[in-house]
mmCIF file of C-alpha atoms in Angstrom:
data_model
loop_
_atom_site.group_PDB
_atom_site.id
_atom_site.type_symbol
_atom_site.label_atom_id
_atom_site.label_comp_id
_atom_site.label_asym_id
_atom_site.label_seq_id
_atom_site.Cartn_x
_atom_site.Cartn_y
_atom_site.Cartn_z
ATOM 1 C CA UNK A 342 38.504 86.041 -82.083
ATOM 2 C CA UNK A 343 35.569 85.719 -79.603
ATOM 3 C CA UNK A 344 32.175 86.541 -81.439
ATOM 4 C CA UNK A 345 29.028 87.607 -78.538
ATOM 5 C CA UNK A 346 25.894 88.011 -80.275
ATOM 6 C CA UNK A 347 23.863 90.864 -79.627
ATOM 7 C CA UNK A 348 20.226 92.215 -79.798
ATOM 8 C CA UNK A 349 22.458 95.271 -81.426
ATOM 9 C CA UNK A 350 23.067 93.175 -84.333
ATOM 10 C CA UNK A 351 20.088 91.975 -84.571
ATOM 11 C CA UNK A 352 18.241 95.814 -84.983
ATOM 12 C CA UNK A 353 21.207 96.887 -87.121
ATOM 13 C CA UNK A 354 20.154 93.792 -89.087
ATOM 14 C CA UNK A 355 17.002 94.670 -89.782
ATOM 15 C CA UNK A 356 17.719 98.617 -91.284
ATOM 16 C CA UNK A 357 19.348 96.739 -93.510
ATOM 17 C CA UNK A 358 17.505 94.548 -94.687
ATOM 18 C CA UNK A 359 14.822 97.685 -94.502
ATOM 19 C CA UNK A 360 17.010 99.381 -96.506
ATOM 20 C CA UNK A 361 17.802 96.151 -99.418
ATOM 21 C CA UNK A 362 13.723 97.368 -99.664
ATOM 22 C CA UNK A 363 12.858 93.381 -97.982
ATOM 23 C CA UNK A 364 8.893 93.224 -97.165
ATOM 24 C CA UNK A 365 7.697 93.454 -94.158
ATOM 25 C CA UNK A 366 6.981 90.190 -93.669
ATOM 26 C CA UNK A 367 10.477 88.550 -94.746
ATOM 27 C CA UNK A 368 11.583 91.276 -92.339
ATOM 28 C CA UNK A 369 9.820 89.746 -89.500
ATOM 29 C CA UNK A 370 10.184 86.572 -90.059
ATOM 30 C CA UNK A 371 14.220 87.294 -90.050
ATOM 31 C CA UNK A 372 14.006 89.591 -87.224
ATOM 32 C CA UNK A 373 11.579 86.137 -85.720
ATOM 33 C CA UNK A 374 14.478 83.889 -86.682
ATOM 34 C CA UNK A 375 17.078 85.488 -85.199
ATOM 35 C CA UNK A 376 15.688 86.009 -81.671
ATOM 36 C CA UNK A 377 14.573 82.345 -81.582
ATOM 37 C CA UNK A 378 18.613 81.299 -82.393
ATOM 38 C CA UNK A 379 19.804 84.926 -79.735
ATOM 39 C CA UNK A 380 17.892 82.808 -76.733
ATOM 40 C CA UNK A 381 18.979 79.362 -77.788
ATOM 41 C CA UNK A 382 22.437 80.762 -76.878
ATOM 42 C CA UNK A 383 23.105 80.426 -73.318
ATOM 43 C CA UNK A 384 25.418 82.839 -70.741
ATOM 44 C CA UNK A 385 27.807 85.591 -72.569
ATOM 45 C CA UNK A 386 25.597 84.646 -76.514
ATOM 46 C CA UNK A 387 29.286 83.690 -77.517
ATOM 47 C CA UNK A 388 28.372 81.893 -81.164
ATOM 48 C CA UNK A 389 31.069 80.587 -82.686
ATOM 49 C CA UNK A 390 30.625 76.793 -85.562
ATOM 50 C CA UNK A 391 30.514 73.856 -82.724
ATOM 51 C CA UNK A 392 27.119 76.373 -80.852
ATOM 52 C CA UNK A 393 25.263 76.315 -84.196
ATOM 53 C CA UNK A 394 25.486 72.862 -84.950
ATOM 54 C CA UNK A 395 23.903 72.049 -81.348
ATOM 55 C CA UNK A 396 21.129 74.747 -82.254
ATOM 56 C CA UNK A 397 21.190 73.063 -85.559
ATOM 57 C CA UNK A 398 20.151 69.652 -83.884
ATOM 58 C CA UNK A 399 17.555 71.765 -81.763
ATOM 59 C CA UNK A 400 15.470 72.597 -84.801
ATOM 60 C CA UNK A 401 15.605 69.394 -85.716
ATOM 61 C CA UNK A 402 14.122 68.063 -83.261
ATOM 62 C CA UNK A 403 11.433 70.248 -82.667
ATOM 63 C CA UNK A 404 11.071 71.007 -85.981
ATOM 64 C CA UNK A 405 10.090 69.566 -89.929
ATOM 65 C CA UNK A 406 13.247 69.872 -91.681
ATOM 66 C CA UNK A 407 11.739 72.516 -94.583
ATOM 67 C CA UNK A 408 10.708 74.842 -90.577
ATOM 68 C CA UNK A 409 14.240 74.302 -89.704
ATOM 69 C CA UNK A 410 15.751 74.399 -93.283
ATOM 70 C CA UNK A 411 13.897 78.939 -93.738
ATOM 71 C CA UNK A 412 15.247 79.146 -89.160
ATOM 72 C CA UNK A 413 18.910 78.179 -90.609
ATOM 73 C CA UNK A 414 18.676 80.210 -93.903
ATOM 74 C CA UNK A 415 18.546 83.233 -92.272
ATOM 75 C CA UNK A 416 21.051 82.392 -89.187
ATOM 76 C CA UNK A 417 23.836 82.062 -92.608
ATOM 77 C CA UNK A 418 22.434 85.184 -94.344
ATOM 78 C CA UNK A 419 22.315 86.831 -90.894
ATOM 79 C CA UNK A 420 26.073 85.882 -90.535
ATOM 80 C CA UNK A 421 27.538 86.746 -93.816
ATOM 81 C CA UNK A 422 25.571 89.966 -93.019
ATOM 82 C CA UNK A 423 28.710 89.468 -89.957
ATOM 83 C CA UNK A 424 30.873 88.366 -91.873
ATOM 84 C CA UNK A 425 31.070 85.628 -89.397
ATOM 85 C CA UNK A 426 31.431 82.729 -92.805
ATOM 86 C CA UNK A 427 32.753 80.692 -90.121
ATOM 87 C CA UNK A 428 29.975 79.451 -88.429
ATOM 88 C CA UNK A 429 27.641 78.572 -91.326
ATOM 89 C CA UNK A 430 26.371 75.225 -91.220
ATOM 90 C CA UNK A 431 24.458 73.560 -93.973
ATOM 91 C CA UNK A 432 20.845 72.412 -94.550
ATOM 92 C CA UNK A 433 18.882 69.581 -93.705
ATOM 93 C CA UNK A 434 18.119 67.459 -97.639
ATOM 94 C CA UNK A 435 15.167 66.821 -98.239
ATOM 95 C CA UNK A 436 13.826 63.729 -100.422
ATOM 96 C CA UNK A 437 11.949 64.856 -102.604
ATOM 97 C CA UNK A 438 8.118 63.035 -103.537
ATOM 98 C CA UNK A 439 6.052 62.681 -106.100
ATOM 99 C CA UNK A 440 2.977 63.490 -105.309
ATOM 100 C CA UNK A 441 1.851 64.961 -102.528
ATOM 101 C CA UNK A 442 -0.072 64.553 -99.597
ATOM 102 C CA UNK A 443 -3.565 63.808 -100.646
ATOM 103 C CA UNK A 444 -5.166 65.323 -96.986
ATOM 104 C CA UNK A 445 -3.462 68.268 -97.025
ATOM 105 C CA UNK A 446 -4.812 68.841 -100.055
ATOM 106 C CA UNK A 447 -7.659 70.579 -101.388
ATOM 107 C CA UNK A 448 -9.867 68.902 -104.493
ATOM 108 C CA UNK A 449 -11.773 71.221 -107.229
ATOM 109 C CA UNK A 450 -14.863 69.742 -106.271
ATOM 110 C CA UNK A 451 -13.738 70.434 -102.634
ATOM 111 C CA UNK A 452 -13.073 74.656 -103.461
ATOM 112 C CA UNK A 453 -17.108 74.306 -105.303
ATOM 113 C CA UNK A 454 -18.230 73.371 -101.395
ATOM 114 C CA UNK A 455 -16.355 76.661 -100.653
ATOM 115 C CA UNK A 456 -18.107 78.323 -102.637
ATOM 116 C CA UNK A 457 -21.080 77.027 -102.327
ATOM 117 C CA UNK A 458 -21.726 77.691 -98.606
ATOM 118 C CA UNK A 459 -20.559 81.002 -98.716
ATOM 119 C CA UNK A 460 -22.825 82.038 -100.526
ATOM 120 C CA UNK A 461 -25.637 80.691 -98.687
ATOM 121 C CA UNK A 462 -23.947 82.149 -95.164
ATOM 122 C CA UNK A 463 -24.083 85.816 -97.678
ATOM 123 C CA UNK A 464 -20.755 85.637 -97.838
ATOM 124 C CA UNK A 465 -20.687 87.166 -100.731
ATOM 125 C CA UNK A 466 -16.825 89.089 -100.264
ATOM 126 C CA UNK A 467 -15.156 85.765 -99.339
ATOM 127 C CA UNK A 468 -16.561 83.459 -101.670
ATOM 128 C CA UNK A 469 -15.969 86.161 -104.507
ATOM 129 C CA UNK A 470 -12.208 86.796 -102.689
ATOM 130 C CA UNK A 471 -11.551 83.136 -103.042
ATOM 131 C CA UNK A 472 -12.938 83.060 -106.881
ATOM 132 C CA UNK A 473 -9.498 85.376 -107.337
ATOM 133 C CA UNK A 474 -7.251 83.942 -105.791
ATOM 134 C CA UNK A 475 -8.431 80.147 -107.285
ATOM 135 C CA UNK A 476 -8.990 81.691 -110.657
ATOM 136 C CA UNK A 477 -5.278 84.046 -111.113
ATOM 137 C CA UNK A 478 -2.844 82.339 -109.244
ATOM 138 C CA UNK A 479 -1.739 84.809 -107.722
ATOM 139 C CA UNK A 480 -0.532 85.061 -103.542
ATOM 140 C CA UNK A 481 -2.781 86.049 -101.068
ATOM 141 C CA UNK A 482 -0.832 89.245 -99.822
ATOM 142 C CA UNK A 483 -1.261 90.087 -103.457
ATOM 143 C CA UNK A 484 -4.967 91.026 -103.438
ATOM 144 C CA UNK A 485 -5.064 94.586 -103.454
ATOM 145 C CA UNK A 486 -3.674 94.937 -106.584
ATOM 146 C CA UNK A 487 -7.023 93.685 -107.472
ATOM 147 C CA UNK A 488 -8.273 97.366 -108.057
ATOM 148 C CA UNK A 489 -11.179 99.135 -109.811
ATOM 149 C CA UNK A 490 -8.491 99.823 -112.151
ATOM 150 C CA UNK A 491 -7.546 96.348 -112.652
ATOM 151 C CA UNK A 492 -10.832 95.183 -113.308
ATOM 152 C CA UNK A 493 -12.250 97.632 -116.024
ATOM 153 C CA UNK A 494 -8.488 97.353 -117.698
ATOM 154 C CA UNK A 495 -8.839 93.327 -117.649
ATOM 155 C CA UNK A 496 -5.483 92.400 -116.357
ATOM 156 C CA UNK A 497 -3.188 93.075 -112.168
ATOM 157 C CA UNK A 498 0.350 94.590 -112.494
ATOM 158 C CA UNK A 499 1.284 92.860 -109.532
ATOM 159 C CA UNK A 500 4.697 93.994 -107.480
ATOM 160 C CA UNK A 501 6.118 91.154 -104.949
ATOM 161 C CA UNK A 502 9.198 90.787 -103.352
ATOM 162 C CA UNK A 503 10.912 92.275 -105.885
ATOM 163 C CA UNK A 504 8.960 91.260 -108.147
ATOM 164 C CA UNK A 505 6.589 92.269 -111.313
ATOM 165 C CA UNK A 506 4.108 90.257 -113.230
ATOM 166 C CA UNK A 507 1.242 90.893 -115.108
ATOM 167 C CA UNK A 508 -2.087 88.495 -114.576
ATOM 168 C CA UNK A 509 -4.589 88.678 -116.869
ATOM 169 C CA UNK A 510 -8.024 88.458 -114.969
ATOM 170 C CA UNK A 511 -10.998 85.665 -116.768
ATOM 171 C CA UNK A 512 -13.357 87.217 -118.661
ATOM 172 C CA UNK A 513 -16.346 85.342 -116.170
ATOM 173 C CA UNK A 514 -14.247 87.034 -112.709
ATOM 174 C CA UNK A 515 -14.078 90.527 -114.556
ATOM 175 C CA UNK A 516 -17.748 90.299 -114.774
ATOM 176 C CA UNK A 517 -18.909 89.020 -111.823
ATOM 177 C CA UNK A 518 -16.742 91.731 -109.925
ATOM 178 C CA UNK A 519 -17.569 94.936 -112.502
ATOM 179 C CA UNK A 520 -21.134 94.018 -110.233
ATOM 180 C CA UNK A 521 -19.905 93.009 -107.050
ATOM 181 C CA UNK A 522 -17.607 96.919 -107.272
ATOM 182 C CA UNK A 523 -20.791 98.143 -108.773
ATOM 183 C CA UNK A 524 -22.930 97.344 -105.676
ATOM 184 C CA UNK A 525 -20.621 97.642 -102.838
ATOM 185 C CA UNK A 526 -19.875 101.449 -104.339
ATOM 186 C CA UNK A 527 -16.424 101.254 -104.829
ATOM 187 C CA UNK A 528 -15.357 103.270 -107.472
ATOM 188 C CA UNK A 529 -11.460 102.737 -107.597
ATOM 189 C CA UNK A 530 -8.872 101.344 -105.094
ATOM 190 C CA UNK A 531 -8.460 97.816 -103.829
ATOM 191 C CA UNK A 532 -12.041 96.248 -104.414
ATOM 192 C CA UNK A 533 -11.170 93.589 -101.309
ATOM 193 C CA UNK A 534 -11.885 96.666 -98.577
ATOM 194 C CA UNK A 535 -12.692 96.356 -95.346
ATOM 195 C CA UNK A 536 -15.148 98.816 -92.548
ATOM 196 C CA UNK A 537 -12.526 100.954 -92.847
ATOM 197 C CA UNK A 538 -11.273 101.618 -96.621
ATOM 198 C CA UNK A 539 -8.527 99.600 -96.394
ATOM 199 C CA UNK A 540 -7.238 96.377 -98.079
ATOM 200 C CA UNK A 541 -8.458 92.524 -96.370
ATOM 201 C CA UNK A 542 -5.702 91.398 -93.483
ATOM 202 C CA UNK A 543 -4.620 88.043 -94.746
ATOM 203 C CA UNK A 544 -5.542 87.134 -91.074
ATOM 204 C CA UNK A 545 -9.322 87.396 -92.141
ATOM 205 C CA UNK A 546 -9.680 86.148 -94.608
ATOM 206 C CA UNK A 547 -7.251 82.583 -93.570
ATOM 207 C CA UNK A 548 -10.134 83.329 -90.277
ATOM 208 C CA UNK A 549 -13.497 82.819 -92.601
ATOM 209 C CA UNK A 550 -12.177 80.402 -95.339
ATOM 210 C CA UNK A 551 -11.333 77.745 -91.702
ATOM 211 C CA UNK A 552 -15.399 79.284 -90.731
ATOM 212 C CA UNK A 553 -16.744 77.827 -94.010
ATOM 213 C CA UNK A 554 -15.434 74.308 -93.073
ATOM 214 C CA UNK A 555 -18.150 72.730 -90.139
ATOM 215 C CA UNK A 556 -20.802 73.426 -92.578
ATOM 216 C CA UNK A 557 -19.032 72.960 -95.596
ATOM 217 C CA UNK A 558 -17.318 69.363 -94.580
ATOM 218 C CA UNK A 559 -14.146 70.486 -95.844
ATOM 219 C CA UNK A 560 -11.790 69.130 -94.253
ATOM 220 C CA UNK A 561 -9.800 72.380 -91.561
ATOM 221 C CA UNK A 562 -6.573 71.375 -92.770
ATOM 222 C CA UNK A 563 -6.658 72.096 -96.622
ATOM 223 C CA UNK A 564 -8.682 75.706 -96.363
ATOM 224 C CA UNK A 565 -6.205 77.889 -96.149
ATOM 225 C CA UNK A 566 -6.063 80.784 -98.648
ATOM 226 C CA UNK A 567 -2.997 79.172 -100.181
ATOM 227 C CA UNK A 568 -4.164 75.913 -100.922
ATOM 228 C CA UNK A 569 -6.197 77.946 -103.573
ATOM 229 C CA UNK A 570 -2.840 78.869 -105.380
ATOM 230 C CA UNK A 571 -1.959 75.469 -104.835
ATOM 231 C CA UNK A 572 -5.710 74.018 -107.060
ATOM 232 C CA UNK A 573 -4.352 77.126 -109.698
ATOM 233 C CA UNK A 574 -1.177 75.786 -110.494
ATOM 234 C CA UNK A 575 -1.833 71.643 -110.213
ATOM 235 C CA UNK A 576 -5.310 72.749 -112.430
ATOM 236 C CA UNK A 577 -2.959 75.436 -114.854
ATOM 237 C CA UNK A 578 -0.960 72.271 -115.387
ATOM 238 C CA UNK A 579 -2.580 69.556 -116.241
ATOM 239 C CA UNK A 580 -3.797 71.435 -119.489
ATOM 240 C CA UNK A 581 -1.031 73.161 -120.626
ATOM 241 C CA UNK A 582 2.070 70.902 -119.513
ATOM 242 C CA UNK A 583 3.912 74.044 -119.732
ATOM 243 C CA UNK A 584 6.450 74.484 -116.170
ATOM 244 C CA UNK A 585 8.025 77.578 -117.317
ATOM 245 C CA UNK A 586 5.124 79.486 -118.292
ATOM 246 C CA UNK A 587 3.611 78.754 -114.478
ATOM 247 C CA UNK A 588 6.600 79.840 -113.165
ATOM 248 C CA UNK A 589 5.688 82.829 -114.297
ATOM 249 C CA UNK A 590 2.625 83.766 -113.606
ATOM 250 C CA UNK A 591 2.999 82.011 -110.345
ATOM 251 C CA UNK A 592 6.004 84.702 -109.839
ATOM 252 C CA UNK A 593 8.355 81.741 -109.411
ATOM 253 C CA UNK A 594 11.955 82.601 -109.360
ATOM 254 C CA UNK A 595 13.012 79.173 -109.508
ATOM 255 C CA UNK A 596 10.801 76.815 -111.172
ATOM 256 C CA UNK A 597 11.869 73.671 -108.441
ATOM 257 C CA UNK A 598 9.400 75.723 -106.206
ATOM 258 C CA UNK A 599 6.491 75.375 -109.158
ATOM 259 C CA UNK A 600 7.113 71.531 -109.557
ATOM 260 C CA UNK A 601 5.666 71.434 -106.251
ATOM 261 C CA UNK A 602 3.009 73.110 -106.771
ATOM 262 C CA UNK A 603 2.132 71.081 -109.463
ATOM 263 C CA UNK A 604 2.644 67.474 -107.286
ATOM 264 C CA UNK A 605 -0.485 64.628 -108.308
ATOM 265 C CA UNK A 606 -1.813 63.390 -104.583
ATOM 266 C CA UNK A 607 -1.000 60.653 -103.569
ATOM 267 C CA UNK A 608 -4.078 58.538 -104.600
ATOM 268 C CA UNK A 609 -4.075 59.811 -108.692
ATOM 269 C CA UNK A 610 -0.001 58.232 -108.159
ATOM 270 C CA UNK A 611 -1.239 54.674 -107.469
ATOM 271 C CA UNK A 612 -3.360 54.554 -110.430
ATOM 272 C CA UNK A 613 -0.900 55.898 -112.662
ATOM 273 C CA UNK A 614 1.823 53.257 -111.491
ATOM 274 C CA UNK A 615 -1.830 50.021 -111.166
ATOM 275 C CA UNK A 616 -2.310 51.057 -114.691
ATOM 276 C CA UNK A 617 1.574 49.876 -115.990
ATOM 277 C CA UNK A 618 0.416 47.033 -115.559
ATOM 278 C CA UNK A 619 3.793 45.436 -114.503
ATOM 279 C CA UNK A 620 1.735 42.385 -111.657
ATOM 280 C CA UNK A 621 1.367 39.526 -113.112
ATOM 281 C CA UNK A 622 -0.811 37.116 -110.350
#
């Protein structure tokens, strides 16, 4: 049976994902990835296993393996939806690493420099946003759940990616957020809002953090909101050594995802193996 991919199929799939209560960002990513495959196809948009394998090789040459696998996942799930299971392809295998790259991991000292710089520049909101993400481990998309009500109660109820969890706010954070809300006249709803009284966007936070780099002397490659979450996870694990509990705090479905957050950097890994005393000169 000949299979022809039409844009209508992708649009219908987007509606299906909406009915499945997938997040807006998830739906947008799936649609973007599927259209990427659609425009890769030539001629009459005929789909078979052979052309999907060609697409897989095309992705290998142009994207990082993790990005290529993400795009293949979107395609495979779409094929399941269409009943085209025989068109599915396997993902690229990724070798697990014991440590993360040092040039991409934000250290606690660098984090403190970012905070100091934001304070010197009078960026109080940005300073508190960074402290909130880094001291709770929430995703930047979950910042909207940090409300005045949450601050007053000492915990926030997070509902994201089809999962719900409770995040406790450190008392020092509660104290400074109460002062901030009082000073800014924020009496209810989200704490971090823009001039239109809407929750600040992730792009705005990303942009403002990047602006701190040159004046703080921190490598821009290390400075983005999600790295604050990584720093929280790494610091939490070094104290608690409890991977399951950390997975619950971060809202991970798989503990394997959590392991990525707790990986040491290459420099620290090198120190560990150097202390083994197994080299005799």
